[in-house]
mmCIF file with all atom_site columns, C-alpha atoms in Angstrom:
data_model
loop_
_atom_site.group_PDB
_atom_site.id
_atom_site.type_symbol
_atom_site.label_atom_id
_atom_site.label_alt_id
_atom_site.label_comp_id
_atom_site.label_asym_id
_atom_site.label_entity_id
_atom_site.label_seq_id
_atom_site.pdbx_PDB_ins_code
_atom_site.Cartn_x
_atom_site.Cartn_y
_atom_site.Cartn_z
_atom_site.occupancy
_atom_site.B_iso_or_equiv
_atom_site.pdbx_formal_charge
_atom_site.auth_seq_id
_atom_site.auth_comp_id
_atom_site.auth_asym_id
_atom_site.auth_atom_id
_atom_site.pdbx_PDB_model_num
ATOM 1   C CA . ASP A 1 1   ? 15.676  -9.810  -10.633 1.00 61.00 ? 15  ASP A CA 1
ATOM 2   C CA . ALA A 1 2   ? 13.221  -7.725  -12.097 1.00 77.00 ? 16  ALA A CA 1
ATOM 3   C CA . GLY A 1 3   ? 11.235  -5.894  -9.879  1.00 94.00 ? 17  GLY A CA 1
ATOM 4   C CA . VAL A 1 4   ? 7.126   -4.925  -9.590  1.00 97.00 ? 18  VAL A CA 1
ATOM 5   C CA . THR A 1 5   ? 5.887   -3.670  -12.570 1.00 97.00 ? 19  THR A CA 1
ATOM 6   C CA . GLN A 1 6   ? 2.939   -1.955  -14.201 1.00 98.00 ? 20  GLN A CA 1
ATOM 7   C CA . SER A 1 7   ? 1.051   -0.914  -17.308 1.00 98.00 ? 21  SER A CA 1
ATOM 8   C CA . PRO A 1 8   ? 0.268   1.328   -18.814 1.00 98.00 ? 22  PRO A CA 1
ATOM 9   C CA . THR A 1 9   ? 2.252   4.211   -16.586 1.00 97.00 ? 23  THR A CA 1
ATOM 10  C CA . HIS A 1 10  ? -0.314  6.944   -17.978 1.00 97.00 ? 24  HIS A CA 1
ATOM 11  C CA . LEU A 1 11  ? -3.610  6.719   -18.663 1.00 96.00 ? 25  LEU A CA 1
ATOM 12  C CA . ILE A 1 12  ? -6.015  9.584   -19.884 1.00 98.00 ? 26  ILE A CA 1
ATOM 13  C CA . LYS A 1 13  ? -10.055 8.673   -19.283 1.00 98.00 ? 27  LYS A CA 1
ATOM 14  C CA . THR A 1 14  ? -13.715 10.527  -19.543 1.00 98.00 ? 28  THR A CA 1
ATOM 15  C CA . ARG A 1 15  ? -16.079 9.998   -16.701 1.00 98.00 ? 29  ARG A CA 1
ATOM 16  C CA . GLY A 1 16  ? -18.308 7.348   -17.236 1.00 98.00 ? 30  GLY A CA 1
ATOM 17  C CA . GLN A 1 17  ? -15.472 5.230   -18.172 1.00 98.00 ? 31  GLN A CA 1
ATOM 18  C CA . GLN A 1 18  ? -14.009 1.917   -17.171 1.00 98.00 ? 32  GLN A CA 1
ATOM 19  C CA . VAL A 1 19  ? -9.860  1.497   -16.812 1.00 98.00 ? 33  VAL A CA 1
ATOM 20  C CA . THR A 1 20  ? -8.392  -1.635  -16.703 1.00 98.00 ? 34  THR A CA 1
ATOM 21  C CA . LEU A 1 21  ? -4.539  -1.917  -15.303 1.00 98.00 ? 35  LEU A CA 1
ATOM 22  C CA . ARG A 1 22  ? -2.344  -4.235  -14.540 1.00 98.00 ? 36  ARG A CA 1
ATOM 23  C CA . CYS A 1 23  ? 0.602   -5.126  -12.651 1.00 98.00 ? 37  CYS A CA 1
ATOM 24  C CA . SER A 1 24  ? 3.507   -8.039  -12.039 1.00 98.00 ? 38  SER A CA 1
ATOM 25  C CA . PRO A 1 25  ? 4.823   -8.691  -9.176  1.00 97.00 ? 39  PRO A CA 1
ATOM 26  C CA . LYS A 1 26  ? 8.483   -8.935  -8.219  1.00 95.00 ? 40  LYS A CA 1
ATOM 27  C CA . SER A 1 27  ? 9.879   -12.812 -8.561  1.00 94.00 ? 41  SER A CA 1
ATOM 28  C CA . GLY A 1 28  ? 9.034   -15.046 -5.695  1.00 92.00 ? 42  GLY A CA 1
ATOM 29  C CA . HIS A 1 29  ? 5.876   -12.736 -4.581  1.00 94.00 ? 43  HIS A CA 1
ATOM 30  C CA . ASP A 1 30  ? 2.710   -14.193 -4.607  1.00 95.00 ? 44  ASP A CA 1
ATOM 31  C CA . THR A 1 31  ? 0.802   -11.856 -3.410  1.00 95.00 ? 45  THR A CA 1
ATOM 32  C CA . VAL A 1 32  ? -0.380  -8.494  -4.726  1.00 96.00 ? 46  VAL A CA 1
ATOM 33  C CA . SER A 1 33  ? -2.021  -5.194  -3.199  1.00 96.00 ? 47  SER A CA 1
ATOM 34  C CA . TRP A 1 34  ? -3.242  -2.125  -4.949  1.00 97.00 ? 48  TRP A CA 1
ATOM 35  C CA . TYR A 1 35  ? -2.969  1.060   -3.400  1.00 97.00 ? 49  TYR A CA 1
ATOM 36  C CA . GLN A 1 36  ? -4.378  4.345   -4.382  1.00 97.00 ? 50  GLN A CA 1
ATOM 37  C CA . GLN A 1 37  ? -2.494  7.834   -4.163  1.00 96.00 ? 51  GLN A CA 1
ATOM 38  C CA . ALA A 1 38  ? -4.208  11.158  -4.630  1.00 94.00 ? 52  ALA A CA 1
ATOM 39  C CA . LEU A 1 39  ? -1.443  14.308  -5.306  1.00 90.00 ? 53  LEU A CA 1
ATOM 40  C CA . GLY A 1 40  ? -0.198  15.407  -2.079  1.00 89.00 ? 54  GLY A CA 1
ATOM 41  C CA . GLN A 1 41  ? -1.096  12.391  0.051   1.00 92.00 ? 55  GLN A CA 1
ATOM 42  C CA . GLY A 1 42  ? 0.157   9.210   1.356   1.00 93.00 ? 56  GLY A CA 1
ATOM 43  C CA . PRO A 1 43  ? -1.130  5.509   -0.359  1.00 96.00 ? 57  PRO A CA 1
ATOM 44  C CA . GLN A 1 44  ? -4.598  4.354   0.291   1.00 96.00 ? 58  GLN A CA 1
ATOM 45  C CA . PHE A 1 45  ? -4.946  0.657   0.289   1.00 95.00 ? 59  PHE A CA 1
ATOM 46  C CA . ILE A 1 46  ? -7.260  -0.598  -2.154  1.00 97.00 ? 60  ILE A CA 1
ATOM 47  C CA . PHE A 1 47  ? -7.319  -4.203  -1.713  1.00 96.00 ? 61  PHE A CA 1
ATOM 48  C CA . GLN A 1 48  ? -4.837  -6.847  -1.429  1.00 95.00 ? 62  GLN A CA 1
ATOM 49  C CA . TYR A 1 49  ? -4.898  -10.734 -3.707  1.00 96.00 ? 63  TYR A CA 1
ATOM 50  C CA . TYR A 1 50  ? -3.454  -13.884 -3.023  1.00 95.00 ? 64  TYR A CA 1
ATOM 51  C CA . GLU A 1 51  ? -4.387  -17.607 -4.529  1.00 96.00 ? 65  GLU A CA 1
ATOM 52  C CA . GLU A 1 52  ? -6.636  -15.776 -7.089  1.00 97.00 ? 66  GLU A CA 1
ATOM 53  C CA . GLU A 1 53  ? -9.072  -14.421 -4.466  1.00 97.00 ? 67  GLU A CA 1
ATOM 54  C CA . GLU A 1 54  ? -9.481  -10.741 -2.478  1.00 96.00 ? 68  GLU A CA 1
ATOM 55  C CA . ARG A 1 55  ? -7.955  -10.985 1.183   1.00 93.00 ? 69  ARG A CA 1
ATOM 56  C CA . GLN A 1 56  ? -8.626  -7.986  2.321   1.00 92.00 ? 70  GLN A CA 1
ATOM 57  C CA . ARG A 1 57  ? -10.324 -4.851  1.393   1.00 94.00 ? 71  ARG A CA 1
ATOM 58  C CA . GLY A 1 58  ? -9.945  -0.985  2.420   1.00 94.00 ? 72  GLY A CA 1
ATOM 59  C CA . ASN A 1 59  ? -12.523 1.570   2.249   1.00 95.00 ? 73  ASN A CA 1
ATOM 60  C CA . PHE A 1 60  ? -13.203 1.596   -1.414  1.00 97.00 ? 74  PHE A CA 1
ATOM 61  C CA . PRO A 1 61  ? -16.625 1.517   -3.400  1.00 97.00 ? 75  PRO A CA 1
ATOM 62  C CA . ASP A 1 62  ? -17.546 -1.502  -5.375  1.00 97.00 ? 76  ASP A CA 1
ATOM 63  C CA . ARG A 1 63  ? -16.504 0.353   -8.824  1.00 98.00 ? 77  ARG A CA 1
ATOM 64  C CA . PHE A 1 64  ? -12.915 -1.162  -7.502  1.00 98.00 ? 78  PHE A CA 1
ATOM 65  C CA . SER A 1 65  ? -13.024 -4.545  -8.825  1.00 98.00 ? 79  SER A CA 1
ATOM 66  C CA . GLY A 1 66  ? -9.524  -7.212  -9.049  1.00 98.00 ? 80  GLY A CA 1
ATOM 67  C CA . HIS A 1 67  ? -8.419  -9.942  -10.309 1.00 98.00 ? 81  HIS A CA 1
ATOM 68  C CA . GLN A 1 68  ? -5.624  -12.541 -9.962  1.00 98.00 ? 82  GLN A CA 1
ATOM 69  C CA . PHE A 1 69  ? -4.363  -14.855 -12.445 1.00 98.00 ? 83  PHE A CA 1
ATOM 70  C CA . PRO A 1 70  ? -2.630  -18.171 -11.698 1.00 97.00 ? 84  PRO A CA 1
ATOM 71  C CA . ASN A 1 71  ? 0.839   -16.547 -12.689 1.00 97.00 ? 85  ASN A CA 1
ATOM 72  C CA . TYR A 1 72  ? 0.240   -14.232 -9.712  1.00 97.00 ? 86  TYR A CA 1
ATOM 73  C CA . SER A 1 73  ? -0.348  -10.856 -11.966 1.00 98.00 ? 87  SER A CA 1
ATOM 74  C CA . SER A 1 74  ? -3.142  -8.804  -10.789 1.00 98.00 ? 88  SER A CA 1
ATOM 75  C CA . GLU A 1 75  ? -5.399  -6.349  -12.784 1.00 98.00 ? 89  GLU A CA 1
ATOM 76  C CA . LEU A 1 76  ? -7.261  -3.500  -11.182 1.00 98.00 ? 90  LEU A CA 1
ATOM 77  C CA . ASN A 1 77  ? -10.707 -2.285  -12.707 1.00 98.00 ? 91  ASN A CA 1
ATOM 78  C CA . VAL A 1 78  ? -12.411 0.612   -12.172 1.00 98.00 ? 92  VAL A CA 1
ATOM 79  C CA . ASN A 1 79  ? -15.733 1.216   -13.771 1.00 98.00 ? 93  ASN A CA 1
ATOM 80  C CA . ALA A 1 80  ? -17.697 4.240   -14.000 1.00 98.00 ? 94  ALA A CA 1
ATOM 81  C CA . LEU A 1 81  ? -14.656 6.661   -13.292 1.00 98.00 ? 95  LEU A CA 1
ATOM 82  C CA . LEU A 1 82  ? -15.268 9.662   -11.669 1.00 98.00 ? 96  LEU A CA 1
ATOM 83  C CA . LEU A 1 83  ? -13.305 12.636  -11.606 1.00 97.00 ? 97  LEU A CA 1
ATOM 84  C CA . GLY A 1 84  ? -12.008 12.196  -7.825  1.00 97.00 ? 98  GLY A CA 1
ATOM 85  C CA . ASP A 1 85  ? -10.672 8.661   -9.374  1.00 98.00 ? 99  ASP A CA 1
ATOM 86  C CA . SER A 1 86  ? -7.942  10.823  -10.619 1.00 98.00 ? 100 SER A CA 1
ATOM 87  C CA . ALA A 1 87  ? -4.736  9.195   -8.801  1.00 97.00 ? 101 ALA A CA 1
ATOM 88  C CA . LEU A 1 88  ? -1.615  7.570   -8.996  1.00 97.00 ? 102 LEU A CA 1
ATOM 89  C CA . TYR A 1 89  ? -2.688  3.930   -8.883  1.00 98.00 ? 103 TYR A CA 1
ATOM 90  C CA . LEU A 1 90  ? 0.178   1.583   -6.942  1.00 98.00 ? 104 LEU A CA 1
ATOM 91  C CA . CYS A 1 91  ? 1.161   -1.826  -7.016  1.00 97.00 ? 105 CYS A CA 1
ATOM 92  C CA . ALA A 1 92  ? 2.692   -3.910  -4.024  1.00 96.00 ? 106 ALA A CA 1
ATOM 93  C CA . SER A 1 93  ? 3.923   -6.927  -4.069  1.00 96.00 ? 107 SER A CA 1
ATOM 94  C CA . SER A 1 94  ? 5.062   -9.849  -1.196  1.00 93.00 ? 108 SER A CA 1
ATOM 95  C CA . TRP A 1 95  ? 5.140   -13.201 0.007   1.00 91.00 ? 109 TRP A CA 1
ATOM 96  C CA . TRP A 1 96  ? 2.424   -14.406 1.709   1.00 90.00 ? 110 TRP A CA 1
ATOM 97  C CA . GLY A 1 97  ? 3.911   -16.226 4.393   1.00 81.00 ? 111 GLY A CA 1
ATOM 98  C CA . SER A 1 98  ? 7.209   -13.632 4.660   1.00 81.00 ? 112 SER A CA 1
ATOM 99  C CA . THR A 1 99  ? 7.921   -11.314 7.575   1.00 74.00 ? 113 THR A CA 1
ATOM 100 C CA . ASP A 1 100 ? 9.068   -9.045  4.645   1.00 78.00 ? 114 ASP A CA 1
ATOM 101 C CA . THR A 1 101 ? 7.105   -5.784  3.811   1.00 83.00 ? 115 THR A CA 1
ATOM 102 C CA . GLN A 1 102 ? 5.384   -4.936  0.279   1.00 91.00 ? 116 GLN A CA 1
ATOM 103 C CA . TYR A 1 103 ? 7.412   -3.782  -2.474  1.00 93.00 ? 117 TYR A CA 1
ATOM 104 C CA . PHE A 1 104 ? 6.116   -1.143  -4.567  1.00 96.00 ? 118 PHE A CA 1
ATOM 105 C CA . GLY A 1 105 ? 5.776   -0.965  -8.622  1.00 97.00 ? 119 GLY A CA 1
ATOM 106 C CA . PRO A 1 106 ? 6.218   3.197   -10.346 1.00 97.00 ? 120 PRO A CA 1
ATOM 107 C CA . GLY A 1 107 ? 2.652   2.893   -10.724 1.00 97.00 ? 121 GLY A CA 1
ATOM 108 C CA . THR A 1 108 ? -0.112  3.945   -13.206 1.00 98.00 ? 122 THR A CA 1
ATOM 109 C CA . ARG A 1 109 ? -0.832  7.843   -13.130 1.00 97.00 ? 123 ARG A CA 1
ATOM 110 C CA . LEU A 1 110 ? -4.762  8.103   -14.232 1.00 98.00 ? 124 LEU A CA 1
ATOM 111 C CA . THR A 1 111 ? -6.407  11.058  -15.300 1.00 98.00 ? 125 THR A CA 1
ATOM 112 C CA . VAL A 1 112 ? -10.561 11.502  -15.302 1.00 98.00 ? 126 VAL A CA 1
ATOM 113 C CA . LEU A 1 113 ? -11.502 14.234  -17.535 1.00 97.00 ? 127 LEU A CA 1
ATOM 114 C CA . GLY B 2 1   ? 6.857   14.141  -13.467 1.00 35.00 ? 2   GLY B CA 1
ATOM 115 C CA . GLU B 2 2   ? 3.820   15.034  -10.746 1.00 36.00 ? 3   GLU B CA 1
ATOM 116 C CA . SER B 2 3   ? 4.730   16.370  -7.904  1.00 35.00 ? 4   SER B CA 1
ATOM 117 C CA . VAL B 2 4   ? 3.929   14.210  -4.384  1.00 37.00 ? 5   VAL B CA 1
ATOM 118 C CA . GLY B 2 5   ? 4.678   16.908  -2.379  1.00 38.00 ? 6   GLY B CA 1
ATOM 119 C CA . LEU B 2 6   ? 2.128   19.956  -2.290  1.00 45.00 ? 7   LEU B CA 1
ATOM 120 C CA . HIS B 2 7   ? 0.859   20.676  0.795   1.00 57.00 ? 8   HIS B CA 1
ATOM 121 C CA . LEU B 2 8   ? 3.220   18.245  2.539   1.00 74.00 ? 9   LEU B CA 1
ATOM 122 C CA . PRO B 2 9   ? 5.144   19.607  5.589   1.00 90.00 ? 10  PRO B CA 1
ATOM 123 C CA . THR B 2 10  ? 8.700   20.099  4.552   1.00 92.00 ? 11  THR B CA 1
ATOM 124 C CA . LEU B 2 11  ? 12.425  19.672  5.759   1.00 95.00 ? 12  LEU B CA 1
ATOM 125 C CA . SER B 2 12  ? 15.096  21.808  4.424   1.00 96.00 ? 13  SER B CA 1
ATOM 126 C CA . VAL B 2 13  ? 18.761  20.615  4.649   1.00 96.00 ? 14  VAL B CA 1
ATOM 127 C CA . GLN B 2 14  ? 22.390  21.216  3.774   1.00 97.00 ? 15  GLN B CA 1
ATOM 128 C CA . GLU B 2 15  ? 23.966  18.755  1.882   1.00 97.00 ? 16  GLU B CA 1
ATOM 129 C CA . GLY B 2 16  ? 25.984  17.014  4.591   1.00 97.00 ? 17  GLY B CA 1
ATOM 130 C CA . ASP B 2 17  ? 24.125  17.788  7.571   1.00 97.00 ? 18  ASP B CA 1
ATOM 131 C CA . ASN B 2 18  ? 21.904  15.193  8.839   1.00 97.00 ? 19  ASN B CA 1
ATOM 132 C CA . SER B 2 19  ? 18.557  14.780  8.483   1.00 97.00 ? 20  SER B CA 1
ATOM 133 C CA . ILE B 2 20  ? 15.416  13.355  11.054  1.00 96.00 ? 21  ILE B CA 1
ATOM 134 C CA . ILE B 2 21  ? 11.953  12.720  9.726   1.00 96.00 ? 22  ILE B CA 1
ATOM 135 C CA . ASN B 2 22  ? 9.377   12.249  11.825  1.00 94.00 ? 23  ASN B CA 1
ATOM 136 C CA . CYS B 2 23  ? 6.541   10.325  12.270  1.00 93.00 ? 24  CYS B CA 1
ATOM 137 C CA . ALA B 2 24  ? 2.982   9.688   14.281  1.00 90.00 ? 25  ALA B CA 1
ATOM 138 C CA . TYR B 2 25  ? 1.226   5.777   14.229  1.00 87.00 ? 26  TYR B CA 1
ATOM 139 C CA . SER B 2 26  ? -2.273  5.292   14.997  1.00 80.00 ? 27  SER B CA 1
ATOM 140 C CA . ASN B 2 27  ? -2.792  1.755   15.916  1.00 83.00 ? 28  ASN B CA 1
ATOM 141 C CA . SER B 2 28  ? -0.967  1.033   19.203  1.00 83.00 ? 29  SER B CA 1
ATOM 142 C CA . ALA B 2 29  ? -2.141  -2.673  18.057  1.00 83.00 ? 30  ALA B CA 1
ATOM 143 C CA . SER B 2 30  ? 0.753   -2.078  15.555  1.00 85.00 ? 31  SER B CA 1
ATOM 144 C CA . ASP B 2 31  ? 3.939   -4.563  15.352  1.00 85.00 ? 32  ASP B CA 1
ATOM 145 C CA . TYR B 2 32  ? 5.316   -3.305  12.283  1.00 89.00 ? 33  TYR B CA 1
ATOM 146 C CA . PHE B 2 33  ? 6.787   -0.432  10.861  1.00 92.00 ? 34  PHE B CA 1
ATOM 147 C CA . ILE B 2 34  ? 8.577   0.208   7.119   1.00 93.00 ? 35  ILE B CA 1
ATOM 148 C CA . TRP B 2 35  ? 10.216  4.044   5.858   1.00 96.00 ? 36  TRP B CA 1
ATOM 149 C CA . TYR B 2 36  ? 9.331   4.217   1.879   1.00 96.00 ? 37  TYR B CA 1
ATOM 150 C CA . LYS B 2 37  ? 11.268  7.287   -0.083  1.00 97.00 ? 38  LYS B CA 1
ATOM 151 C CA . GLN B 2 38  ? 9.029   8.216   -2.885  1.00 97.00 ? 39  GLN B CA 1
ATOM 152 C CA . GLU B 2 39  ? 10.892  10.162  -5.357  1.00 95.00 ? 40  GLU B CA 1
ATOM 153 C CA . SER B 2 40  ? 8.631   12.267  -8.252  1.00 91.00 ? 41  SER B CA 1
ATOM 154 C CA . GLY B 2 41  ? 6.865   10.459  -10.904 1.00 87.00 ? 42  GLY B CA 1
ATOM 155 C CA . LYS B 2 42  ? 7.388   7.058   -9.079  1.00 92.00 ? 43  LYS B CA 1
ATOM 156 C CA . GLY B 2 43  ? 6.700   4.655   -6.637  1.00 95.00 ? 44  GLY B CA 1
ATOM 157 C CA . PRO B 2 44  ? 7.479   4.397   -2.588  1.00 96.00 ? 45  PRO B CA 1
ATOM 158 C CA . GLN B 2 45  ? 10.725  2.831   -2.654  1.00 96.00 ? 46  GLN B CA 1
ATOM 159 C CA . PHE B 2 46  ? 11.655  0.277   0.508   1.00 94.00 ? 47  PHE B CA 1
ATOM 160 C CA . ILE B 2 47  ? 14.082  1.982   3.230   1.00 96.00 ? 48  ILE B CA 1
ATOM 161 C CA . ILE B 2 48  ? 14.170  0.507   6.723   1.00 96.00 ? 49  ILE B CA 1
ATOM 162 C CA . ASP B 2 49  ? 11.997  -1.917  8.794   1.00 94.00 ? 50  ASP B CA 1
ATOM 163 C CA . ILE B 2 50  ? 11.474  -1.897  12.437  1.00 94.00 ? 51  ILE B CA 1
ATOM 164 C CA . ARG B 2 51  ? 9.463   -4.493  14.660  1.00 91.00 ? 52  ARG B CA 1
ATOM 165 C CA . SER B 2 52  ? 8.157   -3.248  18.024  1.00 89.00 ? 53  SER B CA 1
ATOM 166 C CA . ASN B 2 53  ? 10.467  -5.592  19.729  1.00 91.00 ? 54  ASN B CA 1
ATOM 167 C CA . MET B 2 54  ? 13.365  -3.337  18.628  1.00 93.00 ? 55  MET B CA 1
ATOM 168 C CA . ASP B 2 55  ? 13.627  0.689   19.365  1.00 95.00 ? 56  ASP B CA 1
ATOM 169 C CA . LYS B 2 56  ? 16.219  1.190   16.812  1.00 97.00 ? 57  LYS B CA 1
ATOM 170 C CA . ARG B 2 57  ? 17.384  0.013   14.058  1.00 97.00 ? 58  ARG B CA 1
ATOM 171 C CA . GLN B 2 58  ? 20.614  1.286   12.077  1.00 97.00 ? 59  GLN B CA 1
ATOM 172 C CA . GLY B 2 59  ? 20.845  0.728   7.756   1.00 95.00 ? 60  GLY B CA 1
ATOM 173 C CA . GLN B 2 60  ? 23.301  2.029   5.731   1.00 94.00 ? 61  GLN B CA 1
ATOM 174 C CA . ARG B 2 61  ? 23.088  5.982   6.740   1.00 96.00 ? 62  ARG B CA 1
ATOM 175 C CA . VAL B 2 62  ? 19.431  5.727   7.979   1.00 98.00 ? 63  VAL B CA 1
ATOM 176 C CA . THR B 2 63  ? 18.878  4.586   11.674  1.00 98.00 ? 64  THR B CA 1
ATOM 177 C CA . VAL B 2 64  ? 15.128  4.120   12.322  1.00 97.00 ? 65  VAL B CA 1
ATOM 178 C CA . LEU B 2 65  ? 13.906  4.549   16.285  1.00 97.00 ? 66  LEU B CA 1
ATOM 179 C CA . LEU B 2 66  ? 10.803  3.864   17.591  1.00 96.00 ? 67  LEU B CA 1
ATOM 180 C CA . ASN B 2 67  ? 9.445   4.860   21.004  1.00 94.00 ? 68  ASN B CA 1
ATOM 181 C CA . LYS B 2 68  ? 5.947   2.954   21.363  1.00 91.00 ? 69  LYS B CA 1
ATOM 182 C CA . THR B 2 69  ? 5.045   4.789   24.275  1.00 92.00 ? 70  THR B CA 1
ATOM 183 C CA . VAL B 2 70  ? 3.824   7.943   22.251  1.00 92.00 ? 71  VAL B CA 1
ATOM 184 C CA . LYS B 2 71  ? 3.617   5.790   18.741  1.00 91.00 ? 72  LYS B CA 1
ATOM 185 C CA . HIS B 2 72  ? 6.791   8.169   17.239  1.00 92.00 ? 73  HIS B CA 1
ATOM 186 C CA . LEU B 2 73  ? 8.488   6.592   14.390  1.00 93.00 ? 74  LEU B CA 1
ATOM 187 C CA . SER B 2 74  ? 11.915  8.647   13.458  1.00 96.00 ? 75  SER B CA 1
ATOM 188 C CA . LEU B 2 75  ? 14.133  8.174   10.667  1.00 97.00 ? 76  LEU B CA 1
ATOM 189 C CA . GLN B 2 76  ? 17.746  9.416   10.682  1.00 98.00 ? 77  GLN B CA 1
ATOM 190 C CA . ILE B 2 77  ? 19.338  10.408  7.675   1.00 98.00 ? 78  ILE B CA 1
ATOM 191 C CA . ALA B 2 78  ? 23.285  10.984  8.027   1.00 97.00 ? 79  ALA B CA 1
ATOM 192 C CA . ALA B 2 79  ? 25.405  13.055  6.057   1.00 97.00 ? 80  ALA B CA 1
ATOM 193 C CA . THR B 2 80  ? 22.057  13.999  3.771   1.00 97.00 ? 81  THR B CA 1
ATOM 194 C CA . GLN B 2 81  ? 23.266  14.442  0.187   1.00 96.00 ? 82  GLN B CA 1
ATOM 195 C CA . PRO B 2 82  ? 21.408  15.345  -3.007  1.00 96.00 ? 83  PRO B CA 1
ATOM 196 C CA . GLY B 2 83  ? 19.495  12.187  -4.055  1.00 96.00 ? 84  GLY B CA 1
ATOM 197 C CA . ASP B 2 84  ? 18.207  11.942  -1.037  1.00 97.00 ? 85  ASP B CA 1
ATOM 198 C CA . SER B 2 85  ? 15.701  14.743  -2.019  1.00 97.00 ? 86  SER B CA 1
ATOM 199 C CA . ALA B 2 86  ? 12.158  12.732  -2.254  1.00 97.00 ? 87  ALA B CA 1
ATOM 200 C CA . VAL B 2 87  ? 9.304   12.590  -0.051  1.00 96.00 ? 88  VAL B CA 1
ATOM 201 C CA . TYR B 2 88  ? 9.256   10.329  2.967   1.00 97.00 ? 89  TYR B CA 1
ATOM 202 C CA . PHE B 2 89  ? 6.536   8.501   4.269   1.00 96.00 ? 90  PHE B CA 1
ATOM 203 C CA . CYS B 2 90  ? 6.548   5.808   7.157   1.00 94.00 ? 91  CYS B CA 1
ATOM 204 C CA . ALA B 2 91  ? 3.610   3.403   6.977   1.00 93.00 ? 92  ALA B CA 1
ATOM 205 C CA . GLU B 2 92  ? 2.736   0.393   10.113  1.00 90.00 ? 93  GLU B CA 1
ATOM 206 C CA . ASN B 2 93  ? 1.213   -2.739  9.133   1.00 85.00 ? 94  ASN B CA 1
ATOM 207 C CA . PRO B 2 94  ? -0.612  -4.157  11.857  1.00 77.00 ? 95  PRO B CA 1
ATOM 208 C CA . LYS B 2 95  ? -0.572  -7.853  10.576  1.00 69.00 ? 96  LYS B CA 1
ATOM 209 C CA . GLY B 2 96  ? 3.154   -7.716  10.842  1.00 62.00 ? 97  GLY B CA 1
ATOM 210 C CA . GLY B 2 97  ? 4.586   -8.201  7.171   1.00 63.00 ? 98  GLY B CA 1
ATOM 211 C CA . SER B 2 98  ? 3.445   -9.254  3.749   1.00 65.00 ? 99  SER B CA 1
ATOM 212 C CA . GLN B 2 99  ? -0.239  -9.450  4.840   1.00 72.00 ? 100 GLN B CA 1
ATOM 213 C CA . GLY B 2 100 ? -3.054  -6.992  5.091   1.00 76.00 ? 101 GLY B CA 1
ATOM 214 C CA . ASN B 2 101 ? -2.301  -3.072  4.230   1.00 85.00 ? 102 ASN B CA 1
ATOM 215 C CA . LEU B 2 102 ? -0.151  -1.010  5.080   1.00 89.00 ? 103 LEU B CA 1
ATOM 216 C CA . ILE B 2 103 ? -1.480  2.338   6.558   1.00 90.00 ? 104 ILE B CA 1
ATOM 217 C CA . PHE B 2 104 ? 0.393   5.561   5.470   1.00 91.00 ? 105 PHE B CA 1
ATOM 218 C CA . GLY B 2 105 ? 1.371   8.896   7.644   1.00 85.00 ? 106 GLY B CA 1
ATOM 219 C CA . LYS B 2 106 ? 1.663   12.153  6.150   1.00 82.00 ? 107 LYS B CA 1
ATOM 220 C CA . GLY B 2 107 ? 4.749   12.181  4.631   1.00 93.00 ? 108 GLY B CA 1
ATOM 221 C CA . THR B 2 108 ? 7.359   14.822  4.713   1.00 95.00 ? 109 THR B CA 1
ATOM 222 C CA . LYS B 2 109 ? 9.847   16.619  1.959   1.00 96.00 ? 110 LYS B CA 1
ATOM 223 C CA . LEU B 2 110 ? 12.978  16.592  1.756   1.00 97.00 ? 111 LEU B CA 1
ATOM 224 C CA . SER B 2 111 ? 14.861  18.735  0.285   1.00 96.00 ? 112 SER B CA 1
ATOM 225 C CA . VAL B 2 112 ? 18.725  19.205  0.344   1.00 96.00 ? 113 VAL B CA 1
ATOM 226 C CA . LYS B 2 113 ? 20.592  22.169  -0.261  1.00 93.00 ? 114 LYS B CA 1
ATOM 227 C CA . PRO B 2 114 ? 24.052  22.101  -2.370  1.00 88.00 ? 115 PRO B CA 1
#
């Protein structure tokens, strides 16, 4: 049973560039949430996708956008990268109707120079 | 790998001792709480959860205690092992489960001395 997978593992970009991160949920899950984790901090919620729609959004600017595909996988896009966007980006999956919690992938480490 | 433990409260224990990690949560309306373990360079790993209609729940070597009166959560690890060394986060979900956002507390870095 595959867990949550994310790609790439590491990424280095420069200011102003755009980046796309990818996530495949755990088998049987249909909901994907994205979190940003700065060094030394707890994860911060970005948004959540279910049925290919954004269902809830945290306090992040419109430069952060996402997409969910019919196979439940998801992408996180960040435009006009800033130095402060450097962080570990985590994807978590769950089953929408469940009382169970969200399960995290290994993350993508983004460095903006 | 990178460290997620910089500037975090640290708990240092001897191998074989019991560990207690504490957490204060923010939303009195939250009814679902989770503990996650995060090792360096990895994503958070689910340990145990508890709902607000309980005040204690036990897993394998771990126990979570919930005190809703003072909005406090604790994680007890029995017979702590070197493999338990990690950063531990408590999280709350005001929506109670798979939906909605997890709100994470400040992590605690657990170091186990052999």
